[in-house]
mmCIF file of C-alpha atoms in Angstrom:
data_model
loop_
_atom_site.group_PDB
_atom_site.id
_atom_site.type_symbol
_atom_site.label_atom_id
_atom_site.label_comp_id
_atom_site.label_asym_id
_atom_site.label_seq_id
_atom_site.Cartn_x
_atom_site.Cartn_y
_atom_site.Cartn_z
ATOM 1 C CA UNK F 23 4.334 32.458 -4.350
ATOM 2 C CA UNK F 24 2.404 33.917 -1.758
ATOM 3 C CA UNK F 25 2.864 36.867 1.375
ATOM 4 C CA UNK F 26 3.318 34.721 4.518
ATOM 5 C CA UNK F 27 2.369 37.967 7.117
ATOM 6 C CA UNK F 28 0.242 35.410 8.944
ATOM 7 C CA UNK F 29 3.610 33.219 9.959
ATOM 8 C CA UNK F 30 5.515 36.525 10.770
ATOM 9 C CA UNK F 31 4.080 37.611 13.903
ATOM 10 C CA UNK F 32 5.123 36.807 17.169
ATOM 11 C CA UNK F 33 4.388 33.369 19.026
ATOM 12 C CA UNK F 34 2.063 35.399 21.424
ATOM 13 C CA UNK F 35 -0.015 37.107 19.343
ATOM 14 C CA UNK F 36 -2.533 34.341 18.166
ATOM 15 C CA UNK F 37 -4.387 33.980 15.092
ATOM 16 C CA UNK F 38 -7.998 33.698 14.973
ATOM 17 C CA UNK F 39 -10.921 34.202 12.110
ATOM 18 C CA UNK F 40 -13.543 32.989 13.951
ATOM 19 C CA UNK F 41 -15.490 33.954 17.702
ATOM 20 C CA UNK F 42 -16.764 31.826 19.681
ATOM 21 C CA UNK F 43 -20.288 32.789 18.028
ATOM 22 C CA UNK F 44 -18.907 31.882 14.810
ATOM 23 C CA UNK F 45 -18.788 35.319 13.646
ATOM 24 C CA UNK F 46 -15.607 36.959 11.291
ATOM 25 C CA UNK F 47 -13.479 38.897 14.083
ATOM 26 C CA UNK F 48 -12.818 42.750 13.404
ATOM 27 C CA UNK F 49 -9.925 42.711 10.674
ATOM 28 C CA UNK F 50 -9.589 38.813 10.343
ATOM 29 C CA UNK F 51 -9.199 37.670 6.331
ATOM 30 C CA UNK F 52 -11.711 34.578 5.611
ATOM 31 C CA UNK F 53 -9.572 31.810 3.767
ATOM 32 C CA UNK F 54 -10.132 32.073 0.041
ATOM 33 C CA UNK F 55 -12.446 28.551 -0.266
ATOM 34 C CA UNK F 56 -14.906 27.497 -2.609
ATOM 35 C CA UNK F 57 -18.426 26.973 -0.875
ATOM 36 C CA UNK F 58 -18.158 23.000 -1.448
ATOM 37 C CA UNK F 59 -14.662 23.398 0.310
ATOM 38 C CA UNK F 60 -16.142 25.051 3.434
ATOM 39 C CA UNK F 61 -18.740 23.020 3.699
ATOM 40 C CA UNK F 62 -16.576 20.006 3.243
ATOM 41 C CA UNK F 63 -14.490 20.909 6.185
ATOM 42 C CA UNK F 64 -17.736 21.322 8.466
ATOM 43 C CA UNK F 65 -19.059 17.840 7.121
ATOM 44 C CA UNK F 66 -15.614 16.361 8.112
ATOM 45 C CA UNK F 67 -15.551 17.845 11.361
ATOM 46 C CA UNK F 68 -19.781 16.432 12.028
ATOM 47 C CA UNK F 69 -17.920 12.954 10.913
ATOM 48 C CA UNK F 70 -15.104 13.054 13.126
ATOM 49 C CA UNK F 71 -17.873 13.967 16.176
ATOM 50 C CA UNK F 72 -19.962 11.216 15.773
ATOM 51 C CA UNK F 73 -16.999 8.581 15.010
ATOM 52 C CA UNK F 74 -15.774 9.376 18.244
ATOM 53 C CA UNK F 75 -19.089 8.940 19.627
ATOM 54 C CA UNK F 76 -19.344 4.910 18.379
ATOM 55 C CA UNK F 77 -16.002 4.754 18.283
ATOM 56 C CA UNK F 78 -16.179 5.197 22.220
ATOM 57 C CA UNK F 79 -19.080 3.291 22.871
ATOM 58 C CA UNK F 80 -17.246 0.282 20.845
ATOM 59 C CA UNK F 81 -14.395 0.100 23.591
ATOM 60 C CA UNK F 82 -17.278 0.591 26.660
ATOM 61 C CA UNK F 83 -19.060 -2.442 24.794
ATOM 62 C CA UNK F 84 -16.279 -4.711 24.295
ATOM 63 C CA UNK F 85 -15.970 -4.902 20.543
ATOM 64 C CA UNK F 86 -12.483 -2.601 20.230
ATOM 65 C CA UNK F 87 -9.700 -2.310 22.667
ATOM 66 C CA UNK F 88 -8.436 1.330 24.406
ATOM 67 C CA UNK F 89 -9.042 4.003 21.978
ATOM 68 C CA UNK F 90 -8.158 8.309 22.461
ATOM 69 C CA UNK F 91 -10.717 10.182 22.141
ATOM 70 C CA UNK F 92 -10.674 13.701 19.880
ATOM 71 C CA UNK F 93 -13.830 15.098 20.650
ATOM 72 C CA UNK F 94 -13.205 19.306 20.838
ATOM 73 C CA UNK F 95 -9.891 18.679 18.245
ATOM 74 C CA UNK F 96 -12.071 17.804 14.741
ATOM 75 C CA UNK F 97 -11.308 21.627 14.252
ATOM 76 C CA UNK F 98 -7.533 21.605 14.088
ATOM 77 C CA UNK F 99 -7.182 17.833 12.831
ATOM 78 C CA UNK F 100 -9.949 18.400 9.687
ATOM 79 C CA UNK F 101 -8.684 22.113 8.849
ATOM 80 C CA UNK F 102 -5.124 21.484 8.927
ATOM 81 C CA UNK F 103 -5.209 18.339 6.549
ATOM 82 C CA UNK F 104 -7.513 19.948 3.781
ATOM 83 C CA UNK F 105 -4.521 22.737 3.408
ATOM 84 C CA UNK F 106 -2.110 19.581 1.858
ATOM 85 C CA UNK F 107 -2.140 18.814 -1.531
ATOM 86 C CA UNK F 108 -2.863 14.899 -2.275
ATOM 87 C CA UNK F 109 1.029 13.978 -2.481
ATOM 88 C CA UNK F 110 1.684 15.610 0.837
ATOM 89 C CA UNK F 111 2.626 13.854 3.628
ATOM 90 C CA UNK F 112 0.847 13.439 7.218
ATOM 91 C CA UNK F 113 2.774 11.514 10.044
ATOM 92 C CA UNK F 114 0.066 11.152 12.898
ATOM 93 C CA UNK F 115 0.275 10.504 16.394
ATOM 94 C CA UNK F 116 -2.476 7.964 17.758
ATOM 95 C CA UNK F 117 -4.824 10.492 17.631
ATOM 96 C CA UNK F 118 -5.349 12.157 14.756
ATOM 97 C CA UNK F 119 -8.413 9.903 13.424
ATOM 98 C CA UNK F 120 -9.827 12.958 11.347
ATOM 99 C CA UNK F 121 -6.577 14.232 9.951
ATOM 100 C CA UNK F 122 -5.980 10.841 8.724
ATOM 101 C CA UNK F 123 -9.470 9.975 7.426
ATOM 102 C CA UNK F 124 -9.050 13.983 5.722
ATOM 103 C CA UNK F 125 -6.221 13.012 4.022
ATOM 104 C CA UNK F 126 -7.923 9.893 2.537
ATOM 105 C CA UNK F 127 -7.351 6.874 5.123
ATOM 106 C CA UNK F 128 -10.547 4.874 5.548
ATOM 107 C CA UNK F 129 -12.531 4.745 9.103
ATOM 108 C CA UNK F 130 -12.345 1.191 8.869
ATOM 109 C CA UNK F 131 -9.118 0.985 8.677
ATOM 110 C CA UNK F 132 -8.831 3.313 11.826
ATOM 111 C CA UNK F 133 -10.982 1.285 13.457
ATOM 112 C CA UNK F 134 -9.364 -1.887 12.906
ATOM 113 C CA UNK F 135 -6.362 -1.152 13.742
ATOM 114 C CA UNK F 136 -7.592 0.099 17.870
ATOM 115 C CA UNK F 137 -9.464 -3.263 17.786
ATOM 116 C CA UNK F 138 -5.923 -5.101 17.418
ATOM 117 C CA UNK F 139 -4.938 -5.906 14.125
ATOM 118 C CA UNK F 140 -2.027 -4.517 12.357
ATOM 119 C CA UNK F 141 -3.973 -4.590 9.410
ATOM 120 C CA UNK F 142 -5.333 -1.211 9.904
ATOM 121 C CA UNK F 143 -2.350 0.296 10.047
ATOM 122 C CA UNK F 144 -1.058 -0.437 6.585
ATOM 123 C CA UNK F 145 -1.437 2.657 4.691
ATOM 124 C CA UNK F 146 -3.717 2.374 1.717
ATOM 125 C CA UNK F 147 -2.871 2.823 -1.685
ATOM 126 C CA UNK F 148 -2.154 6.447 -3.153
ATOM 127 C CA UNK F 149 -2.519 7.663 0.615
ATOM 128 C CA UNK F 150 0.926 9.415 1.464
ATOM 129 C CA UNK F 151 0.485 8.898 5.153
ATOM 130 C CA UNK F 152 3.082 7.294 8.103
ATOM 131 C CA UNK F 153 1.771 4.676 10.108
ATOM 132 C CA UNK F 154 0.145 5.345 13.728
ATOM 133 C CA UNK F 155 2.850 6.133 16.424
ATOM 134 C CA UNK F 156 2.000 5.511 19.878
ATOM 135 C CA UNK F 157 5.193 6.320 21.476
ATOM 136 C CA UNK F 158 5.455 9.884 22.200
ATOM 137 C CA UNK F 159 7.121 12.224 19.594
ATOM 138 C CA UNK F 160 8.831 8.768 17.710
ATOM 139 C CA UNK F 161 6.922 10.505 14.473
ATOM 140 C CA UNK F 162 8.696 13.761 14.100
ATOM 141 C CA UNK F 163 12.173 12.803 13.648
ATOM 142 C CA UNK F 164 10.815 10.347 10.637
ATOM 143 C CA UNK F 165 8.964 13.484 9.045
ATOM 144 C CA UNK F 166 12.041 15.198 9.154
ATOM 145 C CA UNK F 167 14.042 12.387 7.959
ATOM 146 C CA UNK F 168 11.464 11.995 5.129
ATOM 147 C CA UNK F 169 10.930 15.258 4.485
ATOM 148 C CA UNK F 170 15.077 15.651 3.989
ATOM 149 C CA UNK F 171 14.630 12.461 1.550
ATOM 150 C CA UNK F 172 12.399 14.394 -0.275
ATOM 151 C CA UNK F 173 14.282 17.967 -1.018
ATOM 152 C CA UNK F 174 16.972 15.738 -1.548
ATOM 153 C CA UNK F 175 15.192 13.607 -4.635
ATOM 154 C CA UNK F 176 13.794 16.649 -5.913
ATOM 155 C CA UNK F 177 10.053 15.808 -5.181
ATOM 156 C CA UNK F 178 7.397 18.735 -4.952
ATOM 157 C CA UNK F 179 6.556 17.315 -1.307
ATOM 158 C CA UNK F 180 5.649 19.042 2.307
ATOM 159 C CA UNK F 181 5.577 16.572 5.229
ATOM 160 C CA UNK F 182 3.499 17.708 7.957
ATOM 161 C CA UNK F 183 4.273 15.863 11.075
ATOM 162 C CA UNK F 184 1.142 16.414 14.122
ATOM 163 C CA UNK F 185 2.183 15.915 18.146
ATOM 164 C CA UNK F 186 0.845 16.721 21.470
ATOM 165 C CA UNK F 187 2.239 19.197 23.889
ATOM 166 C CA UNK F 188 3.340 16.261 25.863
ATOM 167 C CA UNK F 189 5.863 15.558 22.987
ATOM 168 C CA UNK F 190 7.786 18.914 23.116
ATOM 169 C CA UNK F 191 9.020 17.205 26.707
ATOM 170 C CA UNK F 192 10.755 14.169 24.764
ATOM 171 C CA UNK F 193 14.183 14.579 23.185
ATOM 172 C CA UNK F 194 12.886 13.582 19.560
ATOM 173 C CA UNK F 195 11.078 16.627 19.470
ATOM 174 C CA UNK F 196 13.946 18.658 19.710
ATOM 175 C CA UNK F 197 15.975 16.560 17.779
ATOM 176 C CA UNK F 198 13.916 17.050 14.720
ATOM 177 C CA UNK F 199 13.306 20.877 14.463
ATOM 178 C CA UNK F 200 17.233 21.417 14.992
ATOM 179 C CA UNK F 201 17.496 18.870 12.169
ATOM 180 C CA UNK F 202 15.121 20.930 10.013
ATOM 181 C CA UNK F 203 16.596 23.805 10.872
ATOM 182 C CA UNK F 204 19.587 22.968 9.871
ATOM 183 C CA UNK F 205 19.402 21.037 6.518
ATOM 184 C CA UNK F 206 15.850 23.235 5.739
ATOM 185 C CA UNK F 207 13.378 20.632 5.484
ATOM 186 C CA UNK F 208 10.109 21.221 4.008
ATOM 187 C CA UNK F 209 8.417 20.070 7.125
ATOM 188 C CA UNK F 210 5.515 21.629 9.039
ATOM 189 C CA UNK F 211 5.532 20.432 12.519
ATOM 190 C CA UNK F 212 1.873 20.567 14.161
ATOM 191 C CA UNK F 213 1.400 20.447 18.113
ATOM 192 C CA UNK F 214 -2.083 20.151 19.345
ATOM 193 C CA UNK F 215 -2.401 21.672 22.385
ATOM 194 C CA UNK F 216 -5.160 19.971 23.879
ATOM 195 C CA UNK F 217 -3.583 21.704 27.262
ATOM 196 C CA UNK F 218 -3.315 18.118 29.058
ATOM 197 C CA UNK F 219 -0.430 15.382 28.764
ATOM 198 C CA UNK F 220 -2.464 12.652 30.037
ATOM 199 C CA UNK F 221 -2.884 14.501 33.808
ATOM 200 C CA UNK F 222 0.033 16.807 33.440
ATOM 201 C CA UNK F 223 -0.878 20.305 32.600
ATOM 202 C CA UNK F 224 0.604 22.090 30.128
ATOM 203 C CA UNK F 225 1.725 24.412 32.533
ATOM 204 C CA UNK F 226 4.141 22.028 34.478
ATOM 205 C CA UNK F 227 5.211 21.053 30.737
ATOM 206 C CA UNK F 228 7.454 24.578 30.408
ATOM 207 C CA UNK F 229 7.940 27.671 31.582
ATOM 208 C CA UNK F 230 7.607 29.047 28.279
ATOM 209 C CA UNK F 231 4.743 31.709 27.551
ATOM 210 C CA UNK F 232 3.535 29.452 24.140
ATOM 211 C CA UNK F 233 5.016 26.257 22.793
ATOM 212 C CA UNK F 234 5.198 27.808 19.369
ATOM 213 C CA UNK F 235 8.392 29.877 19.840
ATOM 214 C CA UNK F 236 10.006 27.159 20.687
ATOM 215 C CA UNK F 237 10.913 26.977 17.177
ATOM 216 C CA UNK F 238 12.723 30.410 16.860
ATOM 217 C CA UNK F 239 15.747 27.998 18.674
ATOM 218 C CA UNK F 240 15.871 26.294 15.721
ATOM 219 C CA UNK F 241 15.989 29.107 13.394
ATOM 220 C CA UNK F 242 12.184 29.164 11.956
ATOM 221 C CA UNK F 243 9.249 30.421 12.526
ATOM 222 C CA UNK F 244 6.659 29.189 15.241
ATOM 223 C CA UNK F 245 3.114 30.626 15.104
ATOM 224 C CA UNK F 246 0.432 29.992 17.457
ATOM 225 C CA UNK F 247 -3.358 29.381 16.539
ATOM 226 C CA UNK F 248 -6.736 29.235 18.146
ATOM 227 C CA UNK F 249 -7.077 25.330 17.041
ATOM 228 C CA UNK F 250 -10.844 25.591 17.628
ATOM 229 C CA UNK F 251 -11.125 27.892 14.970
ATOM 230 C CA UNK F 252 -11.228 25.790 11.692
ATOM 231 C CA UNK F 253 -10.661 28.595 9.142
ATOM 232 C CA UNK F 254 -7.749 30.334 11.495
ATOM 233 C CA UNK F 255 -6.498 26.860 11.783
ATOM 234 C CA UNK F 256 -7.283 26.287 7.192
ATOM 235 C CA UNK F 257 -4.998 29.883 6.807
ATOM 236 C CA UNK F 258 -2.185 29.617 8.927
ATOM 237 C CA UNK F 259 -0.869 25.689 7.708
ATOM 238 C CA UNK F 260 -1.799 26.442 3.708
ATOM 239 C CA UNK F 261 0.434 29.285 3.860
ATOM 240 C CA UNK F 262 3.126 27.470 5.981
ATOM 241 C CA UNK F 263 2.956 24.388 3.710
ATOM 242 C CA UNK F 264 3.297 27.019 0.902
ATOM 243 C CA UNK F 265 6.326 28.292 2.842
ATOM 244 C CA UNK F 266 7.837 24.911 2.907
ATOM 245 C CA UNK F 267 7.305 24.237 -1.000
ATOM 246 C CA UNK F 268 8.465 27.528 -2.065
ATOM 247 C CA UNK F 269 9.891 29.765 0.176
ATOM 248 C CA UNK F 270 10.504 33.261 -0.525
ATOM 249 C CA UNK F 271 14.087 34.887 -0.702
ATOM 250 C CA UNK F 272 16.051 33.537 2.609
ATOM 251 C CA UNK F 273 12.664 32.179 4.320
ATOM 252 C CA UNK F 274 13.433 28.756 5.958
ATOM 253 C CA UNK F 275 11.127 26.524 4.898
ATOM 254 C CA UNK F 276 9.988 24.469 8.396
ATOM 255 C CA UNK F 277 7.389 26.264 10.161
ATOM 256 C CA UNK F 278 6.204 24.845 14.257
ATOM 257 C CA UNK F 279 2.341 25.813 14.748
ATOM 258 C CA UNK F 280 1.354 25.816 18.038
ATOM 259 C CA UNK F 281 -2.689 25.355 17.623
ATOM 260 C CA UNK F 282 -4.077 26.103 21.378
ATOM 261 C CA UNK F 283 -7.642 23.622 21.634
ATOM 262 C CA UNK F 284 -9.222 20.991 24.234
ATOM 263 C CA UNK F 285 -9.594 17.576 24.356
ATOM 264 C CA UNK F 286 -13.546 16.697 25.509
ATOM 265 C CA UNK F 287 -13.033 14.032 26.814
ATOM 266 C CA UNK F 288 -10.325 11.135 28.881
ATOM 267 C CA UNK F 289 -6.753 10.839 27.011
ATOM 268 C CA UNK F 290 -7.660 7.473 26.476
ATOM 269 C CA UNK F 291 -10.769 4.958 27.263
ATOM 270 C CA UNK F 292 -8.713 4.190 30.270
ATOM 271 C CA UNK F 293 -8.264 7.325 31.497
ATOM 272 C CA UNK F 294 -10.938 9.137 34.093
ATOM 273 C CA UNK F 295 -9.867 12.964 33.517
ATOM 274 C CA UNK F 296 -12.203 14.134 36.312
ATOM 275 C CA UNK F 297 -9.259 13.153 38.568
ATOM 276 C CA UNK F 298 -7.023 15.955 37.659
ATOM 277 C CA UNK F 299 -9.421 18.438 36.069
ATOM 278 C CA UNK F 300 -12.758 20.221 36.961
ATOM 279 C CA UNK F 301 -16.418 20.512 35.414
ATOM 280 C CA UNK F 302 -15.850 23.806 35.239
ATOM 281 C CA UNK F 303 -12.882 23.897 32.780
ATOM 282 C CA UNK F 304 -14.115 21.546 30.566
ATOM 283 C CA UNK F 305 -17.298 23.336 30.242
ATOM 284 C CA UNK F 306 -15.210 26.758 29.506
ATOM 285 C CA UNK F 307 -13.634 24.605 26.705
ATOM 286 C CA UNK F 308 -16.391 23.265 25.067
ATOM 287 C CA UNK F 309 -17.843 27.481 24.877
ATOM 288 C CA UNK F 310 -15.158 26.989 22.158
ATOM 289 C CA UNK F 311 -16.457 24.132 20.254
ATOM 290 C CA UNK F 312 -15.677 24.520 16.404
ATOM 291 C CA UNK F 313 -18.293 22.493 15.031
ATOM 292 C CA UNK F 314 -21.394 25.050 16.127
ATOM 293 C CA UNK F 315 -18.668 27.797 15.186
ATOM 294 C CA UNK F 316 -18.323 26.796 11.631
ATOM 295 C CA UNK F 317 -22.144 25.681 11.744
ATOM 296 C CA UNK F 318 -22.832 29.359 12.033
ATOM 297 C CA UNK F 319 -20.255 30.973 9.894
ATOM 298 C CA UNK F 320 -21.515 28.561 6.954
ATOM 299 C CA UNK F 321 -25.483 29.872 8.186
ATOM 300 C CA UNK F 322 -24.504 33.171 8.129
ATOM 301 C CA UNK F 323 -23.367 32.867 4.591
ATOM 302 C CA UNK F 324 -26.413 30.750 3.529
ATOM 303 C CA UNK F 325 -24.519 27.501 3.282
ATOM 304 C CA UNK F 326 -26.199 25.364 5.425
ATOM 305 C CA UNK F 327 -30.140 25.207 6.894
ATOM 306 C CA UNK F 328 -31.769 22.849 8.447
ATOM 307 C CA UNK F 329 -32.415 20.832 5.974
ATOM 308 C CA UNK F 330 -28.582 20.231 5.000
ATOM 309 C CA UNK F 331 -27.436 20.057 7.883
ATOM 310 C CA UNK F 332 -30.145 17.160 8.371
ATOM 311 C CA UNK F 333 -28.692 15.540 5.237
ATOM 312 C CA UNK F 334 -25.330 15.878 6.395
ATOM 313 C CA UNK F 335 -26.140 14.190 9.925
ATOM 314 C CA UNK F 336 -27.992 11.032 8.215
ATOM 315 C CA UNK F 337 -25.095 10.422 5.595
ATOM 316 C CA UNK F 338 -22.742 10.678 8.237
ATOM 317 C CA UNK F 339 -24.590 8.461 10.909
ATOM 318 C CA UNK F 340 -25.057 5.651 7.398
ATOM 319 C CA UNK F 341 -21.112 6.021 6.232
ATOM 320 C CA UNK F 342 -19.589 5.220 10.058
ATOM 321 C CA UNK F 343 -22.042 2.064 10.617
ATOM 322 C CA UNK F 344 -20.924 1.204 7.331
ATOM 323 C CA UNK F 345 -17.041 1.383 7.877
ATOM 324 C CA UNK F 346 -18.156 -0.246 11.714
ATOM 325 C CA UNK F 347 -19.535 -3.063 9.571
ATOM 326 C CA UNK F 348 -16.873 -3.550 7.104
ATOM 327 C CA UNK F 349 -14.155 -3.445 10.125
ATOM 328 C CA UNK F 350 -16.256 -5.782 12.051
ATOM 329 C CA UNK F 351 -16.108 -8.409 9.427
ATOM 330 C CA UNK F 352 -12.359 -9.221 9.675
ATOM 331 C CA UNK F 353 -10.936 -11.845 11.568
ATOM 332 C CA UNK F 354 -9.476 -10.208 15.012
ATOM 333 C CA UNK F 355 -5.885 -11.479 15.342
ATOM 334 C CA UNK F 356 -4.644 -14.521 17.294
ATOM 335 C CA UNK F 357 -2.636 -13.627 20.098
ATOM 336 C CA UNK F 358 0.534 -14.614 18.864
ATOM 337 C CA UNK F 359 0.468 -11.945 16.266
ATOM 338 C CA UNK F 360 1.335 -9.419 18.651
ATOM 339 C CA UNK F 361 4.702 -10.886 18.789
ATOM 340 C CA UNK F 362 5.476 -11.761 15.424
ATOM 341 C CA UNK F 363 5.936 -8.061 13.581
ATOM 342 C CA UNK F 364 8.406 -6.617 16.406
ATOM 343 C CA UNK F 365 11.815 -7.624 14.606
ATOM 344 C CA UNK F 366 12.194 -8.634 10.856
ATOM 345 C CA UNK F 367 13.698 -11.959 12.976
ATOM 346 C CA UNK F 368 11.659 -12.940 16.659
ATOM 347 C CA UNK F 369 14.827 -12.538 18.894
ATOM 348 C CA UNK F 370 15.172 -15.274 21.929
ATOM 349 C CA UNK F 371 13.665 -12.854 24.239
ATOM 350 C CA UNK F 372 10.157 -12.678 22.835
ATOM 351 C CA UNK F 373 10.184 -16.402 21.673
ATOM 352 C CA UNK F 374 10.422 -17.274 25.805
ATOM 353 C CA UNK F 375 7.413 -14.875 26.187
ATOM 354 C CA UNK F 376 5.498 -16.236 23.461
ATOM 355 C CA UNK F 377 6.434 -19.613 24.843
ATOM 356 C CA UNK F 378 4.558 -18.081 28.481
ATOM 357 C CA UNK F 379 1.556 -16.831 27.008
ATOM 358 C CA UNK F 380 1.016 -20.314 25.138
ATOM 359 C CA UNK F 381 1.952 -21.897 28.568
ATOM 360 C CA UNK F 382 -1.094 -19.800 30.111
ATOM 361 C CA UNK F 383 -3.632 -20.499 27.281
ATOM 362 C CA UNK F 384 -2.999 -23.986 27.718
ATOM 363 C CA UNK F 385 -3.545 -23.903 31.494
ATOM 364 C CA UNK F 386 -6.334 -21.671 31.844
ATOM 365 C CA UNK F 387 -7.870 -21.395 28.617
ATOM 366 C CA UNK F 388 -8.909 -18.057 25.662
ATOM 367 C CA UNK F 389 -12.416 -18.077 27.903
ATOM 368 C CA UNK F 390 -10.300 -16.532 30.602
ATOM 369 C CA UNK F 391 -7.089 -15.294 29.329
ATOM 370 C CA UNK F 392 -9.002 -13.288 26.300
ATOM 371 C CA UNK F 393 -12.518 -12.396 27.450
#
């Protein structure tokens, strides 16, 4: 059992490990991690980069449909994941890509599934992970539910459920932490705070000074985090997934973080963010990147040089064409299919638009209808 002063300060008083520079901050504790582990985490992030990078250039060349960016959130997704053991569960919105691929789903898969086919979003085996949820905050009353399940059956299991700040708007949000507040759940519910629900700012979102004490309503603990500090990010969810396996005394066991970071880039490929935000605060943000933060705290210690790093880029740059390959290779889905998995039974409703859309193919022809 472990000392959880991290998770009892208050909302406003953030926790960081890392500068901007990379450098340990004046009386911040460095996460006890192996080398390997720290370096890990830093590959993970380089991966998530550069996956974003093809994975964007895919949609602009026509080879996968709309796909959300993470660009500026590998820090919170990578760091957060590697605190869950194996048997833990995640239950992602539709953009945690790196948490996912962390927590063992294959890129491939992730790809496959933005380029149409449900097929990518069938979770693989031995990979305790919820399917994709587009609709916002749909996933958090399911990690509760599950998470109930579990205390319930007995299993040794924390469910860990990740949202946007857009989602503390939505009713399920606040449905779920008053249900894990009240029945105790051993559920850790993570909001990335990437500042920007599509073009509303978080600031029209609530009057509230963070989103994290939010939680205190429902009678647990809320804790905000710099979530472009990886190893701020690594300390604060081990020790509230610890919280949630084995509390101590009377400690409830749901914790909310709150982990304050920047999305790059659009919300989604077909989003232009440089209607409803400046140069100029993006380019504060990205002062704040946490791959070149970790990059220099893992220099600093004599981790990484050139040379590695080198190595690290060229595996990386080999293992994404790979899974770009592989997810290339399967048969993209008739158009049909997007009707067919709605209901366990196709109600009347969705046969007459099926019945349309075969109406139009036959009129006007795939060459126009699907180009």
């Amino acid at each position: 059992m472990v000392t959880l002063s991290v998770l009892h300060r208050d909302p406003t008083d953030q926790v960081q490990v890392l500068d901007e520079n990379g450098e340990v901050r004046d009386g911040a504790t460095v996460p006890d991690l192996t080398d390997e582990e720290f370096v890990a985490i830093y590959r993970e992030m380089k991966l998530a980069r550069h996956f974003d990078q093809r994975a964007v250039s895919l949609q602009r060349q026509g080879r996968m449909g709309t796909y959300p960016p993470m660009a500026g959130q590998e820090g919170a997704q990578v760091a957060s994941a590697h605190a869950l053991a194996d048997g833990d569960w995640v239950f992602p919105s539709y953009r945690e890509h790196a948490a996912l691929h962390a927590h063992g789903w294959p890129l491939d898969q992730i790809l496959l599934y933005w380029m149409g086919s449900e097929a990518g979003n069938d979770p693989p085996d031995g990979v305790a992970a919820f399917a994709l949820a587009v609709p916002i905050a749909t996933q958090i009353p399911h990690a509760t539910g599950a998470s109930w399940a579990a205390k319930l059956r007995g299993k040794d299991e924390v469910h860990l459920a990740y949202f946007g700040d857009g989602a503390t708007s939505e009713g399920d949000f606040h449905e779920g932490l008053n249900f894990a507040g009240v029945f105790d759940t051993p559920t850790v519910f993570f909001c990335n705070n990437n500042q920007w629900a599509i073009s509303v700012p978080r600031e029209r979102q609530t009057a509230s000074a963070t989103l994290a004490q939010k939680a205190s309503a429902y009678g647990f603990e809320g804790i905000q985090v710099d979530g472009m500090d990886p190893l701020a990010v690594y300390q604060v969810t081990s020790e509230a997934v610890e919280k949630a396996r084995d509390p101590a005394g009377e400690d409830p066991r749901p914790t909310m973080i709150e982990a304050v970071q920047y999305r790059f880039g659009a919300h989604t490929t077909a989003d232009d963010p440089s209607v409803y935000r400046s140069d100029e605060e993006v380019e504060r943000w990205r002062r704040k990147d946490p791959i070149p933060r970790m990059e220099a705290f893992l220099r600093d210690r004599g981790l990484l040089d050139d040379e590695s790093v080198e190595a690290i880029e060229s595996s990386i740059t080999e293992e994404v064409a790979d899974a770009i390959e592989t997810a290339e290779q399967y048969e993209r889905p008739a158009p049909e299919e997007m009707f067919a998995h709605v209901y366990a039974e196709m109600p009347q409703r969705l046969h007459e638009q099926l019945d349309y859309l075969e109406a139009l193919r036959e009129r006007h022809g795939d060459e126009v209808l699907l180009e």
